[in-house]
Coordinates of C-alpha atoms in Angstrom, one line a residue:
Chain A
X9 CA -16.7 167.4 124.2
X10 CA -19.6 168.6 126.2
X11 CA -20.0 165.2 128.0
X12 CA -16.6 165.4 129.6
X13 CA -16.8 165.3 133.4
X14 CA -15.8 168.7 135.0
X15 CA -14.5 168.7 138.4
X16 CA -16.4 171.1 140.5
X17 CA -16.1 172.5 144.0
X18 CA -18.3 169.9 145.4
X19 CA -16.0 167.2 144.1
X20 CA -13.1 168.8 145.6
X21 CA -14.8 168.8 149.0
X22 CA -15.7 165.1 148.8
X23 CA -12.1 164.0 148.4
X24 CA -11.0 161.4 151.1
X25 CA -7.3 161.1 150.0
X26 CA -5.3 162.2 153.0
X27 CA -2.5 163.6 150.6
X28 CA -4.8 165.8 148.8
X29 CA -4.6 168.3 151.7
X30 CA -0.8 168.4 151.3
X31 CA -1.1 168.8 147.5
X32 CA -3.6 171.7 147.9
X33 CA -1.3 173.4 150.4
X34 CA 1.7 173.0 147.8
X35 CA -0.6 174.5 145.1
X36 CA -1.5 177.4 147.3
X37 CA 2.2 178.0 148.2
X38 CA 3.0 178.2 144.6
X39 CA 0.1 180.4 143.8
X40 CA 1.2 182.9 146.5
X41 CA 4.7 183.0 145.2
X42 CA 3.8 183.5 141.6
X43 CA 1.6 186.5 141.1
X44 CA 1.1 188.1 137.6
X45 CA -0.4 191.5 138.0
X46 CA -2.4 193.4 135.5
X47 CA -2.1 197.0 136.4
X48 CA -5.1 198.9 135.3
X49 CA -3.7 202.3 135.5
X50 CA -6.8 204.5 136.1
X51 CA -5.2 207.2 138.1
X52 CA -2.2 208.6 139.9
X53 CA -1.4 205.6 141.9
X54 CA 0.0 204.0 138.7
X55 CA 3.0 206.2 139.0
X56 CA 4.2 204.2 142.2
X57 CA 4.3 200.9 140.5
X58 CA 7.3 201.3 138.2
X59 CA 9.5 202.0 141.1
X60 CA 8.0 199.1 143.0
X61 CA 8.8 196.9 140.0
X62 CA 12.2 198.2 138.9
X63 CA 15.7 198.0 140.6
X64 CA 14.9 199.9 143.8
X65 CA 12.3 197.7 145.2
X66 CA 12.1 194.9 142.8
X67 CA 8.9 193.0 143.2
X68 CA 10.3 190.2 141.2
X69 CA 12.1 188.8 144.2
X70 CA 8.6 188.1 145.6
X71 CA 7.6 186.4 142.3
X72 CA 5.4 189.4 141.2
X73 CA 5.6 190.3 137.6
X74 CA 3.7 192.7 135.3
X75 CA 1.5 191.0 132.7
X76 CA -0.3 192.6 129.8
X77 CA -3.4 190.7 129.1
X78 CA -6.2 189.6 131.6
X79 CA -6.0 186.0 130.5
X80 CA -2.5 185.7 131.9
X81 CA -2.9 187.7 135.0
X82 CA -3.8 186.8 138.6
X83 CA -4.1 190.2 140.2
X84 CA -6.1 193.1 139.0
X85 CA -4.6 196.2 140.3
X86 CA -7.0 199.2 140.2
X87 CA -4.7 202.2 140.7
X88 CA -6.7 205.2 141.5
X89 CA -10.1 206.9 140.8
X90 CA -12.6 204.9 138.8
X91 CA -14.7 206.9 136.4
X92 CA -18.0 205.4 135.3
X93 CA -16.6 204.7 131.8
X94 CA -13.5 203.1 133.2
X95 CA -15.5 200.9 135.6
X96 CA -17.1 199.2 132.5
X97 CA -13.7 198.2 131.1
X98 CA -12.5 197.0 134.7
X99 CA -15.5 194.8 134.9
X100 CA -14.9 193.4 131.3
X101 CA -11.3 192.8 132.2
X102 CA -12.1 191.2 135.6
X103 CA -14.4 188.7 134.1
X104 CA -12.0 187.6 131.5
X105 CA -9.4 186.6 134.1
X106 CA -9.0 183.0 135.0
X107 CA -9.7 182.3 138.7
X108 CA -8.4 182.2 141.3
X109 CA -8.1 186.0 140.7
X110 CA -7.6 188.8 143.1
X111 CA -8.6 192.5 143.1
X112 CA -6.4 195.1 144.8
X113 CA -7.6 198.6 145.2
X114 CA -4.7 201.0 145.4
X115 CA -5.2 204.7 146.7
X116 CA -8.0 206.2 148.7
X117 CA -10.2 206.9 145.6
X118 CA -11.0 203.1 145.4
X119 CA -11.8 202.8 149.1
X120 CA -14.4 205.7 149.3
X121 CA -14.0 208.0 146.3
X122 CA -11.1 209.9 148.0
X123 CA -10.8 213.5 146.7
X124 CA -13.4 212.8 144.0
X125 CA -16.1 211.9 146.4
X126 CA -18.4 214.7 145.1
X127 CA -17.7 214.0 141.5
X128 CA -20.8 212.9 139.5
X129 CA -18.8 210.8 137.1
X130 CA -16.8 208.7 139.6
X131 CA -17.7 205.4 141.1
X132 CA -17.0 205.7 144.7
X133 CA -16.6 202.4 146.3
X134 CA -15.0 199.7 144.2
X135 CA -16.2 196.9 146.4
X136 CA -19.7 197.5 145.3
X137 CA -19.0 196.5 141.8
X138 CA -16.2 193.8 142.1
X139 CA -15.1 191.7 145.0
X140 CA -12.0 193.4 146.3
X141 CA -9.4 191.2 148.2
X142 CA -7.2 194.0 149.6
X143 CA -7.0 197.8 149.8
X144 CA -3.9 199.7 149.9
X145 CA -4.9 203.0 151.2
X146 CA -2.9 206.2 150.8
X147 CA -2.9 209.2 148.5
X148 CA -0.8 207.8 146.9
X149 CA 0.7 204.8 148.7
X150 CA 4.5 204.6 148.5
X151 CA 6.1 201.6 146.9
X152 CA 7.0 200.3 150.5
X153 CA 3.2 200.2 151.1
X154 CA 2.4 198.5 147.9
X155 CA 5.1 195.9 148.5
X156 CA 3.7 195.3 152.0
X157 CA 0.2 195.0 150.8
X158 CA 1.4 192.5 148.3
X159 CA 3.1 190.5 151.1
X160 CA -0.2 190.6 153.0
X161 CA -2.1 189.2 150.0
X162 CA 0.5 186.5 149.7
X163 CA -0.2 185.5 153.3
X164 CA -3.8 185.5 152.6
X165 CA -3.4 183.2 149.5
X166 CA -1.1 180.9 151.5
X167 CA -3.7 180.4 154.2
X168 CA -6.6 180.1 151.7
X169 CA -8.4 183.2 152.8
X170 CA -8.2 185.1 149.5
X171 CA -11.3 183.5 148.1
X172 CA -13.3 186.6 147.1
X173 CA -13.6 185.5 143.5
X174 CA -16.0 183.0 144.5
X175 CA -18.1 185.7 146.1
X176 CA -18.6 187.3 142.6
X177 CA -20.3 184.1 141.5
X178 CA -22.1 183.5 144.6
X179 CA -23.5 186.9 145.1
X180 CA -23.6 187.9 141.4
X181 CA -27.1 189.4 141.7
X182 CA -25.8 192.0 144.2
X183 CA -22.8 193.1 142.1
X184 CA -24.9 193.1 138.9
X185 CA -27.6 195.2 140.6
X186 CA -24.9 197.9 141.5
X187 CA -23.5 197.7 138.0
X188 CA -27.0 198.2 136.5
X189 CA -27.8 201.1 138.8
X190 CA -24.7 202.8 137.4
X191 CA -24.7 201.7 133.7
X192 CA -28.4 201.4 133.1
X193 CA -30.6 198.5 132.6
X194 CA -29.2 197.4 129.3
X195 CA -25.8 196.6 130.8
X196 CA -24.3 193.3 129.7
X197 CA -20.9 191.7 129.4
X198 CA -19.6 189.1 126.9
X199 CA -18.8 186.7 129.7
X200 CA -21.7 184.4 130.7
X201 CA -21.1 184.7 134.5
X202 CA -24.2 182.6 135.4
X203 CA -23.1 179.8 133.1
X204 CA -19.7 179.9 134.6
X205 CA -21.2 179.7 138.2
X206 CA -23.1 176.6 137.1
X207 CA -20.0 174.9 135.4
X208 CA -17.8 175.4 138.5
X209 CA -20.3 174.6 141.1
X210 CA -20.3 178.0 142.6
X211 CA -24.2 178.6 142.1
X212 CA -25.5 179.8 145.3
X213 CA -28.9 181.1 146.5
X214 CA -27.9 184.7 145.9
X215 CA -26.3 184.0 142.3
X216 CA -29.7 184.8 140.7
X217 CA -32.3 187.3 141.6
X218 CA -34.3 190.2 140.1
X219 CA -31.2 191.8 138.5
X220 CA -30.1 188.8 136.7
X221 CA -33.7 188.1 135.5
X222 CA -33.6 191.6 134.0
X223 CA -30.2 190.8 132.5
X224 CA -31.6 187.7 130.8
X225 CA -34.5 189.7 129.5
X226 CA -32.4 192.3 127.7
X227 CA -29.3 190.2 127.0
X228 CA -28.3 190.2 123.2
X229 CA -26.6 187.1 122.0
X230 CA -23.0 187.7 120.9
X231 CA -22.9 187.5 117.0
X232 CA -19.6 187.9 115.1
X233 CA -19.3 190.9 112.8
X234 CA -19.8 190.1 109.2
X235 CA -16.5 190.2 107.3
X236 CA -16.6 192.7 104.5
X237 CA -13.9 194.6 102.5
X238 CA -14.5 198.3 101.7
Chain B
X194 CA 13.9 147.7 123.7
X195 CA 13.2 148.4 127.3
X196 CA 16.3 150.6 127.5
X197 CA 15.1 152.6 124.5
X198 CA 11.7 153.2 126.1
X199 CA 13.3 154.4 129.3
X200 CA 15.6 156.9 127.3
X201 CA 12.6 158.1 125.4
X202 CA 10.8 159.0 128.6
X203 CA 13.9 160.2 130.4
X204 CA 15.3 162.5 127.7
X205 CA 12.3 165.0 127.6
X206 CA 12.1 164.7 131.5
X207 CA 15.7 165.9 131.8
X208 CA 15.1 168.5 129.2
X209 CA 12.1 169.9 131.2
X210 CA 14.1 170.2 134.5
X211 CA 17.1 171.6 132.8
X212 CA 14.9 173.9 130.6
X213 CA 13.3 175.3 133.8
X214 CA 16.8 176.1 135.2
X215 CA 17.7 177.8 132.0
X216 CA 14.4 179.9 132.3
X217 CA 15.6 180.8 135.9
X218 CA 19.0 181.7 134.5
X219 CA 17.4 183.9 131.8
X220 CA 15.5 185.9 134.5
X221 CA 18.5 186.1 136.7
X222 CA 20.7 187.5 133.9
X223 CA 18.0 190.0 133.3
X224 CA 17.9 191.0 136.9
X225 CA 21.6 191.3 137.2
X226 CA 21.8 193.6 134.2
X227 CA 19.1 195.7 135.5
X228 CA 20.7 195.7 139.0
X229 CA 17.9 193.9 140.7
X230 CA 17.8 190.9 142.9
X231 CA 15.7 188.8 140.7
X232 CA 13.5 185.8 141.2
X233 CA 13.9 183.1 143.8
X234 CA 15.4 179.7 142.9
X235 CA 12.1 177.8 142.4
X236 CA 10.3 180.6 140.6
X237 CA 9.8 178.8 137.3
X238 CA 8.3 175.8 139.1
X239 CA 6.0 178.1 141.1
X240 CA 4.8 179.6 137.8
X241 CA 4.1 176.3 136.1
X242 CA 2.2 174.8 139.1
X243 CA 0.2 178.0 139.6
X244 CA -0.8 178.0 135.9
X245 CA -1.8 174.3 135.9
X246 CA -3.6 174.8 139.2
X247 CA -5.9 177.6 138.0
X248 CA -9.6 176.7 138.8
X249 CA -11.3 178.2 135.8
X250 CA -9.7 177.3 132.5
X251 CA -10.9 179.3 129.5
X252 CA -10.7 177.3 126.2
X253 CA -11.6 178.7 122.9
X254 CA -12.3 175.3 121.2
X255 CA -10.9 172.0 120.1
X256 CA -8.1 173.5 117.9
X257 CA -6.9 175.8 120.7
X258 CA -6.4 172.6 122.9
X259 CA -4.8 170.5 120.1
X260 CA -2.5 173.3 118.9
X261 CA -1.0 173.7 122.3
X262 CA -0.4 169.8 122.5
X263 CA 1.2 170.0 119.1
X264 CA 3.5 172.8 120.1
X265 CA 4.7 171.0 123.3
X266 CA 4.7 167.7 121.6
X267 CA 6.9 168.9 118.8
X268 CA 9.6 169.7 121.3
X269 CA 9.2 166.6 123.2
X270 CA 9.8 164.6 120.0
X271 CA 12.7 166.8 119.1
X272 CA 14.5 166.1 122.5
X273 CA 14.7 162.3 121.6
X274 CA 16.6 163.2 118.3
X275 CA 19.5 165.0 120.0
X276 CA 22.1 162.8 121.6
X277 CA 23.0 163.6 125.3
X278 CA 25.7 162.0 127.3
X279 CA 24.9 158.4 128.0
X280 CA 21.7 158.5 126.0
X281 CA 21.1 158.6 122.3
X282 CA 17.4 157.9 122.1
X283 CA 16.6 157.6 118.4
X284 CA 19.4 160.0 117.4
X285 CA 21.5 157.2 115.9
X286 CA 18.7 156.0 113.7
X287 CA 17.6 159.5 112.4
X288 CA 19.6 162.6 111.3
X289 CA 19.7 166.4 111.7
X290 CA 17.3 167.0 108.8
X291 CA 14.5 165.2 110.6
X292 CA 15.3 167.5 113.5
X293 CA 15.0 170.6 111.5
X294 CA 11.4 169.4 110.6
X295 CA 10.5 168.7 114.2
X296 CA 11.8 172.1 115.3
X297 CA 9.3 173.8 112.9
X298 CA 6.3 171.9 114.4
X299 CA 5.9 174.1 117.6
X300 CA 5.6 177.3 115.7
X301 CA 2.9 175.7 113.5
X302 CA 1.0 174.3 116.6
X303 CA 1.1 177.8 118.3
X304 CA -0.1 179.3 115.0
X305 CA -3.1 176.7 115.0
X306 CA -3.9 177.5 118.7
X307 CA -3.6 181.2 118.4
X308 CA -5.7 181.2 115.2
X309 CA -8.7 179.8 117.0
X310 CA -8.6 182.5 119.6
X311 CA -9.9 185.0 117.0
X312 CA -8.0 187.8 118.7
X313 CA -6.4 190.3 116.3
X314 CA -3.4 190.7 118.5
X315 CA -2.8 186.8 118.3
X316 CA -3.1 186.9 114.5
X317 CA -0.6 189.7 114.2
X318 CA 1.6 187.9 116.5
X319 CA 1.4 184.6 114.6
X320 CA 2.1 186.4 111.2
X321 CA 5.2 187.9 112.9
X322 CA 6.3 184.6 114.4
X323 CA 6.2 182.9 111.0
X324 CA 8.0 185.8 109.4
X325 CA 10.6 185.3 112.2
X326 CA 10.8 181.7 111.4
X327 CA 11.5 182.5 107.7
X328 CA 14.2 184.8 108.8
X329 CA 16.2 182.5 111.1
X330 CA 15.7 179.3 109.1
X331 CA 17.8 180.4 106.3
X332 CA 21.1 181.0 108.1
X333 CA 20.1 178.0 110.3
X334 CA 19.9 175.6 107.3
X335 CA 23.1 177.0 105.8
X336 CA 24.9 176.2 109.1
X337 CA 23.3 172.6 109.3
X338 CA 24.3 172.0 105.7
X339 CA 27.9 173.4 106.2
X340 CA 28.5 171.4 109.3
X341 CA 27.1 168.2 107.8
X342 CA 29.4 168.7 104.7
X343 CA 32.3 169.2 107.0
X344 CA 31.7 166.2 109.3
X345 CA 30.7 164.1 106.2
X346 CA 27.5 163.0 107.9
X347 CA 24.0 164.1 108.9
X348 CA 23.9 162.0 111.9
X349 CA 24.3 163.8 115.3
X350 CA 25.9 161.0 117.1
X351 CA 28.7 160.5 114.4
X352 CA 29.1 164.3 114.5
X353 CA 29.9 164.2 118.2
X354 CA 32.2 161.2 117.7
X355 CA 34.1 163.2 114.8
X356 CA 34.6 166.2 117.0
X357 CA 35.9 164.3 120.1
X358 CA 38.4 162.7 117.7
X359 CA 39.4 165.7 115.6
X360 CA 38.6 168.8 117.7
X361 CA 35.6 171.1 118.1
X362 CA 33.7 172.4 115.1
X363 CA 33.9 175.9 116.5
X364 CA 37.6 176.0 115.8
X365 CA 37.3 174.3 112.4
X366 CA 34.4 176.4 111.1
X367 CA 34.4 179.6 113.1
X368 CA 32.3 181.5 110.6
X369 CA 29.6 178.9 110.6
X370 CA 29.7 179.0 114.4
X371 CA 29.1 182.8 114.3
X372 CA 26.3 182.4 111.9
X373 CA 24.7 179.8 114.1
X374 CA 25.0 181.9 117.2
X375 CA 23.2 184.8 115.3
X376 CA 20.4 182.5 114.1
X377 CA 20.2 181.2 117.6
X378 CA 19.2 184.7 118.8
X379 CA 16.4 184.8 116.3
X380 CA 15.3 181.2 117.2
X381 CA 15.0 181.9 120.8
X382 CA 13.0 185.1 119.9
X383 CA 15.2 187.3 122.2
X384 CA 15.4 191.0 122.3
X385 CA 16.6 192.5 119.1
X386 CA 14.4 189.9 117.3
X387 CA 11.6 189.7 119.7
X388 CA 9.1 190.9 117.1
X389 CA 6.3 188.3 117.9
X390 CA 6.0 188.7 121.7
X391 CA 6.4 192.5 121.8
X392 CA 4.4 193.0 125.2
X393 CA 4.0 196.7 124.8
X394 CA 3.0 196.7 121.1
X395 CA 0.8 193.7 120.4
X396 CA 0.3 192.6 124.0
X397 CA 2.3 189.4 124.0
X398 CA 1.2 188.4 120.5
X399 CA 0.2 184.8 120.1
X400 CA -0.2 184.3 123.9
X401 CA -2.9 187.0 124.2
X402 CA -5.8 184.7 124.9
X403 CA -3.8 182.0 126.6
X404 CA -4.4 181.7 130.4
X405 CA -4.1 178.9 132.9
X406 CA -2.9 175.5 131.6
X407 CA -2.5 176.9 128.1
X408 CA 0.2 179.6 129.3
X409 CA 1.6 176.9 131.6
X410 CA 2.2 174.7 128.6
X411 CA 3.8 177.6 126.7
X412 CA 6.2 178.0 129.6
X413 CA 7.1 174.4 129.4
X414 CA 7.5 174.9 125.7
X415 CA 9.8 177.9 126.2
X416 CA 11.9 175.9 128.6
X417 CA 12.2 173.1 126.0
X418 CA 13.2 175.6 123.4
X419 CA 16.0 177.1 125.5
X420 CA 17.3 173.5 126.3
X421 CA 17.0 172.4 122.6
X422 CA 18.8 175.4 121.3
X423 CA 21.6 175.1 123.9
X424 CA 22.3 171.4 123.3
X425 CA 22.0 171.5 119.6
X426 CA 24.6 174.3 119.4
X427 CA 26.7 172.3 121.7
X428 CA 26.5 169.1 119.7
X429 CA 27.1 171.0 116.4
X430 CA 30.1 173.1 117.4
X431 CA 31.3 172.4 120.9
X432 CA 31.8 168.7 120.7
X433 CA 28.8 167.5 122.5
X434 CA 29.7 166.2 126.0
X435 CA 31.6 163.3 127.6
X436 CA 29.9 163.7 131.0
X437 CA 26.8 165.4 132.0
X438 CA 28.7 168.2 133.8
X439 CA 30.7 169.5 130.9
X440 CA 27.8 169.0 128.6
X441 CA 25.5 171.1 130.8
X442 CA 28.2 173.8 131.4
X443 CA 28.5 174.1 127.6
X444 CA 24.7 174.3 127.1
X445 CA 24.2 176.8 129.8
X446 CA 27.0 179.1 128.4
X447 CA 25.7 178.8 124.9
X448 CA 22.2 179.9 126.2
X449 CA 23.7 182.8 128.4
X450 CA 25.3 184.4 125.4
X451 CA 22.0 185.4 123.6
X452 CA 20.4 186.3 126.9
X453 CA 23.2 188.7 127.9
X454 CA 22.9 190.4 124.4
X455 CA 19.2 190.3 124.6
X456 CA 18.6 192.6 127.7
X457 CA 20.9 195.3 126.4
X458 CA 18.7 195.8 123.2
X459 CA 15.5 197.3 122.3
X460 CA 13.3 195.6 119.7
X461 CA 13.7 195.6 115.9
X462 CA 10.9 196.0 113.5
X463 CA 9.9 192.9 111.4
X464 CA 11.7 194.2 108.2
X465 CA 14.9 195.2 110.2
X466 CA 14.9 191.7 111.7
X467 CA 14.5 190.1 108.2
X468 CA 17.2 192.5 106.9
X469 CA 19.7 191.7 109.5
X470 CA 19.2 188.0 109.7
X471 CA 19.3 187.6 105.9
X472 CA 22.4 189.8 105.6
X473 CA 25.1 189.1 108.3
X474 CA 24.6 185.5 109.3
X475 CA 23.8 184.5 105.7
X476 CA 26.9 186.2 104.4
X477 CA 29.0 184.7 107.1
X478 CA 27.4 181.3 106.7
X479 CA 28.0 181.3 102.9
X480 CA 31.6 182.4 103.4
X481 CA 32.1 179.7 106.0
X482 CA 30.5 177.2 103.6
X483 CA 32.9 178.2 100.9
X484 CA 35.9 177.7 103.3
X485 CA 34.5 174.3 104.4
X486 CA 33.9 173.1 100.8
X487 CA 37.3 174.4 99.5
X488 CA 39.5 172.8 102.1

């Protein structure tokens, strides 16, 4: 199975079929009208999402639905302040999502720490650790603001500008460096980001650097737990 | 021969399009009951295209891929065994017993696929899905047996012809029709019997590790399952269809009944589902069977 040809980004760029452009636009249109969101309810902003999804504002008329697992989701909503422990889970969740994936930071806390800017246990700027597509500022933003932010994201996807998930592969060293500064040098995730960057042709000059070198030194291979009965 | 091949291709294709429309109807019914606007007309199409257009697809191994193909393929094969207006496919050569076997294949394919994901939620979901299959298959088999006894044949094409000559099965065996509708609710996995999807409890069960084209295939599979359930009930009880219009109206109505019931209900636990499905539809089915065999 390993020898199967994999279409990479380079192969996409070399296409000469004039209809391919039309097809890509159709796929982008469908993508923008079908957004499944994984709301990672870290803080108070989460309370504004149920009204946005239920009968008053009804996000489903825009094709936006809640989903419960990262594998099925397109949008990762980070709603509110991000403590250091929570950030680890957010990164694990983000790396499990299939691309194209989008991150939305809701509330001021994800922009600059908000009212927790002095806290020792809170990650201040979400964009240092993950590529954020869109911020919806406010403390907390009302459902109208959330819906208008979603519409803006739909516009970005339709025009092909919401491509920040590629940035995570291309500048992985930068993001990993910030993560290591917060979590310590032994930080690692189960997802092989470097391998995925190679696989999908998104390996850039800034993908690897001193931080990924450190990761490769300390990385423990994933071994399944031995099954035993007590 | 050529006509048969065209029918074998066309029947699943029609099933896919109609199934997507049924999926849209399901979401619209949910929206109307919850006083929402609901999704736009092409929403199921957008979802399917989006899932197949994902740029990173995460596979967990060979059986994960094969299981999904088995799950969708089981339904594609089942579509060719049910007669629709103007097309019989291979329905006149086989019978409803073959169809019962084919309708079990998708659950087993999904079990294979979810098994390789090695996610505890997927394993719980699959054990619940197979429990659910055990629950609804007993009334379903009683209903199939009763209707075959009444029509004197197991061939679906002959059943349709019998009903068009002697009146609908619904009026001749109302108890069996009730049992069939009850079993349909379990077969579609809708709300009171939604034990294996359970989004808030086991995080969508077997689908937990499915993303991209895998989940897209499962959406296709769900649309097939809605269509199959609708037209099978129509064929057994509502006299099939003379034209596509009355056939589709009947099929959509049949699917709309479990949907409308579903969104008013919370979820039963596994043993409550087994209890209610082995009690009421089985009792009604056995009574109906006795009536059919007596007369």
